[in-house]
Coordinates of C-alpha atoms in Angstrom, one line a residue:
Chain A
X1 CA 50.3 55.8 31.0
X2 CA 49.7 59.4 30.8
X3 CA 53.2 60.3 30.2
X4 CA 55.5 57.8 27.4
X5 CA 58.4 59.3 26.4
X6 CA 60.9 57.5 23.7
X7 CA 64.1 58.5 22.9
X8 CA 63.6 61.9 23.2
X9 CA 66.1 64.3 22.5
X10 CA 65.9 68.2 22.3
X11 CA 69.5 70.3 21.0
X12 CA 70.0 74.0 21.2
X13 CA 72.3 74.2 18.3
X14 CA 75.4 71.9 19.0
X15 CA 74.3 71.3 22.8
X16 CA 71.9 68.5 24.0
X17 CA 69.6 69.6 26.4
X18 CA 68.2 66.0 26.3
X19 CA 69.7 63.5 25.2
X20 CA 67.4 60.1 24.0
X21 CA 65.3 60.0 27.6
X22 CA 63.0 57.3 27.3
X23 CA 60.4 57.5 30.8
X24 CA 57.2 56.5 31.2
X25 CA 54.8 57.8 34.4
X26 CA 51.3 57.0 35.1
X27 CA 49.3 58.4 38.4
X28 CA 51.9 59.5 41.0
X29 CA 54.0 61.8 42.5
X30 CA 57.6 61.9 40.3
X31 CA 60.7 63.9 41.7
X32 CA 63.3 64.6 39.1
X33 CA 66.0 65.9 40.3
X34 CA 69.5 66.7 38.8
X35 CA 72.2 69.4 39.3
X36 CA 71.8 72.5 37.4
X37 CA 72.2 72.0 33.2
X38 CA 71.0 68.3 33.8
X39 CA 68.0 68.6 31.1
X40 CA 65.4 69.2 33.6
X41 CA 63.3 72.3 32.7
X42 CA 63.9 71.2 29.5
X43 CA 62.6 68.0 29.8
X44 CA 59.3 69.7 31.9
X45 CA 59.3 72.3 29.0
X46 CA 58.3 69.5 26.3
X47 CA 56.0 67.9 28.3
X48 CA 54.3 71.3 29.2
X49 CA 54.4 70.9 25.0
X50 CA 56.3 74.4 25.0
X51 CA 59.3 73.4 23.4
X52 CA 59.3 70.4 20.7
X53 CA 61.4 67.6 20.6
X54 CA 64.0 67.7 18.0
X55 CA 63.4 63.6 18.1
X56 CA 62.1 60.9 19.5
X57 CA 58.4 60.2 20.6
X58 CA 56.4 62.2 23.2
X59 CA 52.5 60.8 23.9
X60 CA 50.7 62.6 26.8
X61 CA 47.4 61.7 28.4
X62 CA 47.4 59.1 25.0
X63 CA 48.2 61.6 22.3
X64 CA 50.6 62.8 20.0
X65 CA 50.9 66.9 21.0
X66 CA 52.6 66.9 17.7
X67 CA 48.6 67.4 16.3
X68 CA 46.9 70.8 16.9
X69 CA 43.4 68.8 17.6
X70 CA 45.7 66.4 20.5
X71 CA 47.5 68.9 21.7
X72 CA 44.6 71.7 22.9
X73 CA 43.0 68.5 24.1
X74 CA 46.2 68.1 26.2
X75 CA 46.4 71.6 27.1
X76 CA 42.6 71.6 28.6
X77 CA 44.2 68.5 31.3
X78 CA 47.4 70.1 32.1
X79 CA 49.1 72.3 35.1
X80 CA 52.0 73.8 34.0
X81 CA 54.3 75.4 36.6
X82 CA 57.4 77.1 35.1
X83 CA 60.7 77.7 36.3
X84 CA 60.6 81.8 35.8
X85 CA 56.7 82.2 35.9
X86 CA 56.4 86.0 35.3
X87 CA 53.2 88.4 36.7
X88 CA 50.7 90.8 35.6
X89 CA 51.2 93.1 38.9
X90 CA 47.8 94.8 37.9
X91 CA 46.0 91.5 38.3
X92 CA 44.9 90.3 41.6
X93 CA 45.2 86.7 42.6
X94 CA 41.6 85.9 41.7
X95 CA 42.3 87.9 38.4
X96 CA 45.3 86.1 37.5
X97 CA 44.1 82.3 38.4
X98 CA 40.6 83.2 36.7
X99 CA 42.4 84.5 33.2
X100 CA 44.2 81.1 33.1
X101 CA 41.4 79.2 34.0
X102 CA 39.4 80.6 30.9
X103 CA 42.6 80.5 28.7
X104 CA 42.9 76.6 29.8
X105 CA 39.3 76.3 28.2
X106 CA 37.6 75.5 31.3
X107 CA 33.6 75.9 31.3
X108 CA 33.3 79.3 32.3
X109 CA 30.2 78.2 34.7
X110 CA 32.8 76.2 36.7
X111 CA 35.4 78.9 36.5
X112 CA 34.6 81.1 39.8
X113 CA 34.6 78.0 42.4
X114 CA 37.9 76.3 40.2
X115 CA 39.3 79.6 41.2
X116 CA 38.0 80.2 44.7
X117 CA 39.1 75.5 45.2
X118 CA 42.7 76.1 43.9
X119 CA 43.2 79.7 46.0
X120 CA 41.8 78.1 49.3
X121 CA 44.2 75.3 48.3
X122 CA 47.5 77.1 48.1
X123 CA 46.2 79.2 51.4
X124 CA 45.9 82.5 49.6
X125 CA 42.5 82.5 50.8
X126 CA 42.9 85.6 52.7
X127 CA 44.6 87.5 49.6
X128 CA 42.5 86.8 47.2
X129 CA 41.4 90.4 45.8
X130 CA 44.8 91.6 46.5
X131 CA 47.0 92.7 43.7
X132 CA 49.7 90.5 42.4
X133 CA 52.7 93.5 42.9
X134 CA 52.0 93.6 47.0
X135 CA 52.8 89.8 47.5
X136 CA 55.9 88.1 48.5
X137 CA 58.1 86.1 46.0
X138 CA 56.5 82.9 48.2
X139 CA 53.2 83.7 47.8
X140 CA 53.6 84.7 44.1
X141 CA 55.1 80.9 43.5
X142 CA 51.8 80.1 45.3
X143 CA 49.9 81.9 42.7
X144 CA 51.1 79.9 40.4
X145 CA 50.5 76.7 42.1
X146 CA 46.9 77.6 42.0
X147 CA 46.6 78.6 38.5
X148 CA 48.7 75.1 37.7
X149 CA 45.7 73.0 39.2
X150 CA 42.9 75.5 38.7
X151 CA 41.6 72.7 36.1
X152 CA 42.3 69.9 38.5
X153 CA 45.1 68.7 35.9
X154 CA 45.5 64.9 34.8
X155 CA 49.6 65.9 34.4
X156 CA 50.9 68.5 36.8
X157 CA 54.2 69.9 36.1
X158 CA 56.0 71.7 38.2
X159 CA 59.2 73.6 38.1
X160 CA 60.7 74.2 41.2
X161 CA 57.6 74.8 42.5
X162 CA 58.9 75.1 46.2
X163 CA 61.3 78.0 45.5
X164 CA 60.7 81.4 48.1
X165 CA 58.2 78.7 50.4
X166 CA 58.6 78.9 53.9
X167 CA 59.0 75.5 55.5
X168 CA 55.4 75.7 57.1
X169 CA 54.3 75.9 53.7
X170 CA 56.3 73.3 51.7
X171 CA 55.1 71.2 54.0
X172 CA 51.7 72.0 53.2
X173 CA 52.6 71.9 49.5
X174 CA 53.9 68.3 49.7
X175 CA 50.7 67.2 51.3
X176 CA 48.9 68.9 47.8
X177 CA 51.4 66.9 45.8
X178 CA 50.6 63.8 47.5
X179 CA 46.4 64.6 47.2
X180 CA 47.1 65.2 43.6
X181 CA 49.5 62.3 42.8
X182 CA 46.1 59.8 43.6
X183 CA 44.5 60.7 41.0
X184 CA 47.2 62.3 38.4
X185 CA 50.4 62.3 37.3
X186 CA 52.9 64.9 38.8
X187 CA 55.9 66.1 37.8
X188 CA 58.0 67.9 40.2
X189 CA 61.8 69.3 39.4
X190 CA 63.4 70.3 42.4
X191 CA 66.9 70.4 44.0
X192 CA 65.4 70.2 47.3
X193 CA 66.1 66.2 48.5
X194 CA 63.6 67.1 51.4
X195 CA 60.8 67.5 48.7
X196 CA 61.4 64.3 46.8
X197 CA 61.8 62.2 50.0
X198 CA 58.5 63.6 51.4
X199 CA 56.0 63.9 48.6
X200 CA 57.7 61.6 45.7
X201 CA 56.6 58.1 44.9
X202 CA 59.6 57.7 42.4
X203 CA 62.5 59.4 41.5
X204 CA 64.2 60.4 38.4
X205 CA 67.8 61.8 38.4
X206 CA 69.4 63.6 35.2
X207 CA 72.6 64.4 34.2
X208 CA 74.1 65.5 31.2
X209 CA 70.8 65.5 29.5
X210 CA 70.4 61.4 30.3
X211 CA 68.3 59.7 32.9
X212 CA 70.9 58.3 35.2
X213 CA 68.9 56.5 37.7
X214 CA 64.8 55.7 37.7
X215 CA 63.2 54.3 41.0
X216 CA 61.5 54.8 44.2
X217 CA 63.6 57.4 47.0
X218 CA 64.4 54.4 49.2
X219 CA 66.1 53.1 46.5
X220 CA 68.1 56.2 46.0
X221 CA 68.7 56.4 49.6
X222 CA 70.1 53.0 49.4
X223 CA 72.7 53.5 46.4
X224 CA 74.4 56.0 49.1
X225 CA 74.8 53.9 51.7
X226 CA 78.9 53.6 52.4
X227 CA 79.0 56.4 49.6
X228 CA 78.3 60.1 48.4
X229 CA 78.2 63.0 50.3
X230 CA 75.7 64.8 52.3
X231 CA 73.9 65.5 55.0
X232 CA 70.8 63.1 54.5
X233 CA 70.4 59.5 53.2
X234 CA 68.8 60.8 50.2
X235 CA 71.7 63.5 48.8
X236 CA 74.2 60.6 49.5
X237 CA 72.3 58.5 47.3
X238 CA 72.1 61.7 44.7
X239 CA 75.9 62.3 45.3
X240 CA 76.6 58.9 45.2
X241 CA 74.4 58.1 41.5
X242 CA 76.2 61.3 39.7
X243 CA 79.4 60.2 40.9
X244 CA 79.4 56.5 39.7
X245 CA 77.2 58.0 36.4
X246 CA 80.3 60.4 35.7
X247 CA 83.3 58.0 36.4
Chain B
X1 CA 10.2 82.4 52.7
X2 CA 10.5 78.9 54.1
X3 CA 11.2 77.1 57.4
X4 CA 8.1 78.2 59.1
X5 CA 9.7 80.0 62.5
X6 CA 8.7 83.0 63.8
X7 CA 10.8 85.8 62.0
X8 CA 9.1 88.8 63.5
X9 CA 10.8 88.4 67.1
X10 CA 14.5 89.0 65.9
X11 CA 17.2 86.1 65.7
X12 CA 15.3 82.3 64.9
X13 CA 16.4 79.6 67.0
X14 CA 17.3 77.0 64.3
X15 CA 19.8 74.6 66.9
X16 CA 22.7 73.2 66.3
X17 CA 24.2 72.8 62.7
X18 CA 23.8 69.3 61.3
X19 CA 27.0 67.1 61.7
X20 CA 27.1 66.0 57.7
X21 CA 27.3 70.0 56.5
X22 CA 30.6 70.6 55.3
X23 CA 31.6 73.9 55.7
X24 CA 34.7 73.9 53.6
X25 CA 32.7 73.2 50.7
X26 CA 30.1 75.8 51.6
X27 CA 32.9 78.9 52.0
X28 CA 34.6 77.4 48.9
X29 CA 30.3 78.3 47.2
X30 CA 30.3 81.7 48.9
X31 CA 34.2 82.5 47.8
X32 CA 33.1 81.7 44.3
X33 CA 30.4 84.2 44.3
X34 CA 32.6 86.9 46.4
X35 CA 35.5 86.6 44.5
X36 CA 33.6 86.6 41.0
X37 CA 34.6 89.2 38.4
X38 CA 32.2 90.3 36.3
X39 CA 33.5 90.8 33.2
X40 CA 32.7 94.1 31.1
X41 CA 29.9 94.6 28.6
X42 CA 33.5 94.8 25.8
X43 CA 34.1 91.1 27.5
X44 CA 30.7 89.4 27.4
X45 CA 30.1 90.6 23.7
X46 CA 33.6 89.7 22.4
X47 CA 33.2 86.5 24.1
X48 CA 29.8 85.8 22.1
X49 CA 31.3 86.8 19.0
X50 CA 34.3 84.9 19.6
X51 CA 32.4 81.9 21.1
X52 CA 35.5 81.3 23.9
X53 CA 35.4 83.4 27.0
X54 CA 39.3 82.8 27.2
X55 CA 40.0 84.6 23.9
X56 CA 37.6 87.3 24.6
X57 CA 39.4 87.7 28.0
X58 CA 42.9 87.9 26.5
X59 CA 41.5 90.5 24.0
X60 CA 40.3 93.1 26.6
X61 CA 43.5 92.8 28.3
X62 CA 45.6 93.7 25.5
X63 CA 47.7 96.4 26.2
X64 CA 46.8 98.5 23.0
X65 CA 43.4 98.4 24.1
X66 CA 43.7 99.5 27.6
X67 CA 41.9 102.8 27.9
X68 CA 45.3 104.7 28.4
X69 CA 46.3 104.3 25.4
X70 CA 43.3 104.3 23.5
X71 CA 43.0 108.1 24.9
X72 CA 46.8 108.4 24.1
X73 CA 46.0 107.3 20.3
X74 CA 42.4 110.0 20.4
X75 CA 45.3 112.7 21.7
X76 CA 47.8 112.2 18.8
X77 CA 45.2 111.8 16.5
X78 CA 43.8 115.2 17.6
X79 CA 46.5 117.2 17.3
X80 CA 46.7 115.8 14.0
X81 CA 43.2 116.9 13.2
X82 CA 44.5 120.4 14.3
X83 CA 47.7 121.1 12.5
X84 CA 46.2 119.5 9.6
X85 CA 43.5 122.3 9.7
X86 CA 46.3 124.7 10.6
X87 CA 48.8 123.9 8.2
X88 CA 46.7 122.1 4.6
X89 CA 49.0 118.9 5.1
X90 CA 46.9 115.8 5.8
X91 CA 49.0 115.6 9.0
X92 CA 46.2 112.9 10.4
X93 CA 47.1 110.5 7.1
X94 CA 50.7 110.9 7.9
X95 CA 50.3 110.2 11.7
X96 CA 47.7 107.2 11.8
X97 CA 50.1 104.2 10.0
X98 CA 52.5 104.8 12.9
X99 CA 50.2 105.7 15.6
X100 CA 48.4 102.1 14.5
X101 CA 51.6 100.6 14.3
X102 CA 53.0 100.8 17.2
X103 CA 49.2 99.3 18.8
X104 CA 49.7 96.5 17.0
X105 CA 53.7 96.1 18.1
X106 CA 52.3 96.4 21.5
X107 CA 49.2 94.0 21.1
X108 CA 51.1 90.5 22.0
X109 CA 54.5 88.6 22.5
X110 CA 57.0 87.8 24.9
X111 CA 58.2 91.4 25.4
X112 CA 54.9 92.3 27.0
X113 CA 53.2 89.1 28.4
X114 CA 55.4 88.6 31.6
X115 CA 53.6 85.0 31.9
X116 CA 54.4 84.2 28.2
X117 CA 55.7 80.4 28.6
X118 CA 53.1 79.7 30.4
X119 CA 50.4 81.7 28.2
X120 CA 51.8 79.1 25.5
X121 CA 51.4 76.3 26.8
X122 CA 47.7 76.9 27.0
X123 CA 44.3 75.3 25.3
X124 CA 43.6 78.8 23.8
X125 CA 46.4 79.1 21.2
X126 CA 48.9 81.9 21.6
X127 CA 48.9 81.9 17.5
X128 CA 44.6 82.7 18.0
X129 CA 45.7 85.4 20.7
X130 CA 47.7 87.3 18.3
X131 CA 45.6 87.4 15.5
X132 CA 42.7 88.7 17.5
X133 CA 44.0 91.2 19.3
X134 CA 45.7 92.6 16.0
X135 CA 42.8 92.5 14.7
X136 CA 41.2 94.6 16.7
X137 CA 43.7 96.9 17.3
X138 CA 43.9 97.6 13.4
X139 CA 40.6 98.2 13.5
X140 CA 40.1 100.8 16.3
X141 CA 42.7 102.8 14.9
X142 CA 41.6 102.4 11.6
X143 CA 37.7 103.5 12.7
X144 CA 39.7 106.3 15.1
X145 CA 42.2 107.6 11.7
X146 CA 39.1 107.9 9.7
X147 CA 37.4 109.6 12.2
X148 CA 39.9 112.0 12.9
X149 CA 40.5 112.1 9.1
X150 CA 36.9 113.1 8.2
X151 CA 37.2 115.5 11.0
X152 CA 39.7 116.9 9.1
X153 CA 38.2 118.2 6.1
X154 CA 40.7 116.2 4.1
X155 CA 39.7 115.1 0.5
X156 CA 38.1 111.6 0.3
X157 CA 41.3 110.2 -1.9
X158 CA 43.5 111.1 1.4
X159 CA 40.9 110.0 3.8
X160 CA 41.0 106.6 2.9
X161 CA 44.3 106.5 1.3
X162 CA 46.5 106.0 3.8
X163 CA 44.2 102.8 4.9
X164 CA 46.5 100.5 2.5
X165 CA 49.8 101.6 4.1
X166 CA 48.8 101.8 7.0
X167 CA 48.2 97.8 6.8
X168 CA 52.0 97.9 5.4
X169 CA 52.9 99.5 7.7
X170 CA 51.1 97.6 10.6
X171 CA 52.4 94.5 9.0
X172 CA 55.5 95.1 9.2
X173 CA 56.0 96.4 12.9
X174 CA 54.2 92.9 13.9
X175 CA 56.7 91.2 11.9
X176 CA 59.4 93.0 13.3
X177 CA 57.7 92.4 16.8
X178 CA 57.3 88.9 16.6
X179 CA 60.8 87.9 15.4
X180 CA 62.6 90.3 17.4
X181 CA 60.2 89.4 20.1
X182 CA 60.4 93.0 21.1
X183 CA 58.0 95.4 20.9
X184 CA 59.9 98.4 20.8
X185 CA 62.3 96.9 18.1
X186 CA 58.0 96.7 16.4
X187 CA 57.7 100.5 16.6
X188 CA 60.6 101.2 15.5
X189 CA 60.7 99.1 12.3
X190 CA 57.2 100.5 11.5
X191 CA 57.9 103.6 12.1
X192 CA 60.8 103.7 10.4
X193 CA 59.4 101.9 7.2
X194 CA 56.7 104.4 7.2
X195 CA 59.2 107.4 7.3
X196 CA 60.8 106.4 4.7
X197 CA 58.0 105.5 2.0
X198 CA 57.1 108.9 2.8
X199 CA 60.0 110.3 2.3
X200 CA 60.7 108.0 -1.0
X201 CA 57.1 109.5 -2.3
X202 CA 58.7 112.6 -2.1
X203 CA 61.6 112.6 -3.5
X204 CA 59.7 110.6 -6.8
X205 CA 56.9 113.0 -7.2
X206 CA 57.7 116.2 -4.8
X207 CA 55.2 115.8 -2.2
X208 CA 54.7 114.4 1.2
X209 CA 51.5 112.9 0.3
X210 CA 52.6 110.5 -2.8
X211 CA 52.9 107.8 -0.4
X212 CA 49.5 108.3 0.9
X213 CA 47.6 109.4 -3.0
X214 CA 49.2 108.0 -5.6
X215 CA 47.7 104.2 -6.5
X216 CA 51.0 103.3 -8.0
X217 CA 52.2 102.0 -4.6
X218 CA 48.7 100.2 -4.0
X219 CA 49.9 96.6 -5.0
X220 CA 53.6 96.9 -3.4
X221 CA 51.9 97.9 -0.1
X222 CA 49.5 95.1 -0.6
X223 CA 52.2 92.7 -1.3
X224 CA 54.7 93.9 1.6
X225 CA 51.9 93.6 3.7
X226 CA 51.4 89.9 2.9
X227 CA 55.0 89.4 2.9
X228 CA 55.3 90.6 6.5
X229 CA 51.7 88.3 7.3
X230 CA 53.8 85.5 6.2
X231 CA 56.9 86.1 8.4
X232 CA 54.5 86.6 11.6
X233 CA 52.9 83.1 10.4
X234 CA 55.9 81.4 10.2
X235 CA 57.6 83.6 13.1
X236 CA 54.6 82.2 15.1
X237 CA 54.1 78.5 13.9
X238 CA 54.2 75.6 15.9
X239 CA 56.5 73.6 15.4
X240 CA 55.7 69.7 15.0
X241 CA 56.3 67.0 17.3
X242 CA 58.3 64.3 15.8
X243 CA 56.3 61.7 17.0

């Protein structure tokens, strides 16, 4: 299992971001989804080994990140996506992918075609020497899809990762996640239905901080049938989960 | 040159490209060439010293060593050199602490790395980051301050005496930069703290330059220097799993 998660619980102050989530994930492609406060960046910020756990267990790729030895070794075979993934507008695309690439600890004589794989991968072929402060907000998320899988990551975490894409692209994207989820584990928190339904294996929905439901989108999808609210099977299902998790 | 086809008549004929060549891979080897940067002579040797390219790139990008300011640093430092020759009062002592600490204010954190969640969640330690590019930064403007000191005419007891606070000084604008995870809030603290050691030498012994000479203050700049070390350790530390 590259990810094994145990109880694990992180407060900020009196408030439980996550409350005793206990998950474990090996090679796919794993929506969690939740409404807003649910736990989820959180959750993603742990695993990117970020933010700690104020208890419980957390093993990535096999190790404890609570070691500085385990945890650079887990940093070297990670993509890491955040929710507010902030720019260095004098940096051009290939600068900014390259600079994590190197910081990620990546052989530097495999750097420059990491960089060029992951840039042709997102489609920012064409943009490559341009500087980060002409782009749109889509291709900037872009940007940092590529620097996520620059090292092609055993655990790719994502954050909202389809945020300011164009539909042409998300499609595209899911078709990355899916590539991706053969041979790692991928981590996507979204509150796009549409994504999870396309591109997920499994499905994980928070609430409150808790895992409320764990299992593949059809079986969302059928949780909804004759209940919840939405437009497609998979929101009912979502509507339908939160509603029984809160009565 | 191989192949054997006649290159002297202009374009060769060399037929149709084998089916099995896979061009994506080939443009993805030409892209990676293309789009290489190659990285400065600063780059290449800090990345030999430092024996991991990713440090020696975060070093050269820090902003404190970006040429602007470096120039703005050789600009204050000069006028320094020139009132002091104007005036007789070591201006360049009195100007380097906070010139160097606001460098070091400025040399890492969340205030000025827009990508800093995801600079932390990196192989390279952010922890490593900091420490080198302080570092550095205290040494360039200590190398520049002496320059500019010597330049000065200044006697050797002032040249070289404003080394210790300026590391108290330093010190405590990283602390105050780190914690307050502002760098401005760094500047300010240092610059602040240095103003008023000055002014404290002067009202104990009647000059501005007590705080600079006098050996008395040797140990507690030493020892409010390591203070502030540890808070930027601590400010900085990782905090365990509890797995």
């Amino acid at each position: 299992m590259n990810v094994e998660l145990t109880e694990l619980t992180r407060k900020f102050g009196h408030t439980r971001a996550v409350a005793g989530v206990t998950l474990e994930a090996g090679p796919g492609v794993f929506g969690l989804l939740g409404p807003n406060g649910a736990g989820k960046t959180s959750l993603l910020r742990m695993m990117a080994t970020v933010l700690p756990p104020t208890s419980g267990t957390l093993r990535l790729l096999g190790r404890d990140p609570g070691g500085y030895g385990p945890r650079r070794e887990i940093r070297r075979r990670l993509g890491y996506l955040p929710q507010n993934l902030g720019y260095y507008p004098g940096f051009t695309v290939v600068d900014f992918v390259e600079y994590f690439a190197l910081l990620k600890d990546m052989p530097p004589g495999q750097v420059p075609r990491a960089v060029a794989t992951a840039i042709e991968q997102v489609g920012l072929g064409d943009k490559a020497r341009v500087k980060l402060r002409t782009l749109s907000g889509g291709m900037l998320r872009r940007v940092g899809i590529a620097q996520a899988i620059v090292n092609e990551p055993e655990l790719l975490l994502l954050d909202e990762p389809t945020a300011g894409l164009d539909p042409e692209q998300r499609v595209a994207f899911r078709a990355l996640l899916r590539e991706f989820g053969e041979r790692a584990t991928v981590i996507v928190s979204t509150h796009l239905a549409g994504d999870v339904a396309a591109a997920c294996s499994e499905v994980t929905l928070m609430d409150a901080g808790r895992i409320v439901f764990h299992g593949t989108p059809a079986e969302l999808i059928a949780r909804g049938e004759g209940h919840g609210v939405g437009d497609a099977p998979l929101e009912r299902g979502y509507s339908a989960v939160l509603a029984a998790a809160r009565s | 040159m191989t192949g054997g086809g006649d290159l002297t008549g202009g374009y060769q004929d060399t037929g149709p490209a084998p089916g099995d060549v896979d061009l994506d891979r080939v443009w993805l080897g030409v892209a990676a060439q293309v789009w290489r940067r190659q990285p400065g002579p600063a780059e290449r040797a800090a990345a030999r010293l430092l024996r991991s390219p990713g440090l020696a790139r975060a070093l050269v990008t820090t902003p404190s060593l970006l040429l602007g300011w470096v120039i703005a640093t050789v600009v204050i430092l000069l006028a320094g050199v020139g009132f002091t020759l104007g005036t007789g009062t070591p201006w360049v002592a009195l100007l380097a602490p906070a010139v160097a600490a606001a460098g070091i204010a400025y040399a890492y954190g969340p205030g000025i790395d827009p990508a800093w969640e995801l600079s932390q969640s990196m192989a390279v330690s952010d922890r490593m980051v900091l420490l080198i590019r302080a570092l550095v930064v205290f040494g360039l403007n200590a190398a520049l301050g002496l320059a500019a000191s010597a330049a000065s005419g200044a006697a050797a007891a002032v040249t070289f005496g404003w080394l210790v606070p300026m590391t108290a000084v330093c010190a405590l604008a990283l602390a105050a930069a780190t914690v307050t995870r502002s760098p401005n809030v760094g500047v300010a603290a240092g610059s602040a703290g240095w103003v008023i050691a000055v002014l404290a030498g002067q009202a104990a012994e009647g000059r501005f330059t007590a705080a600079i000479t006098d050996s008395f203050f040797v140990l507690p700049y030493l020892a409010f220097a390591a203070c502030c070390g540890a808070v930027v350790l601590f400010a900085t530390r990782i905090p365990r799993g509890t797995s």
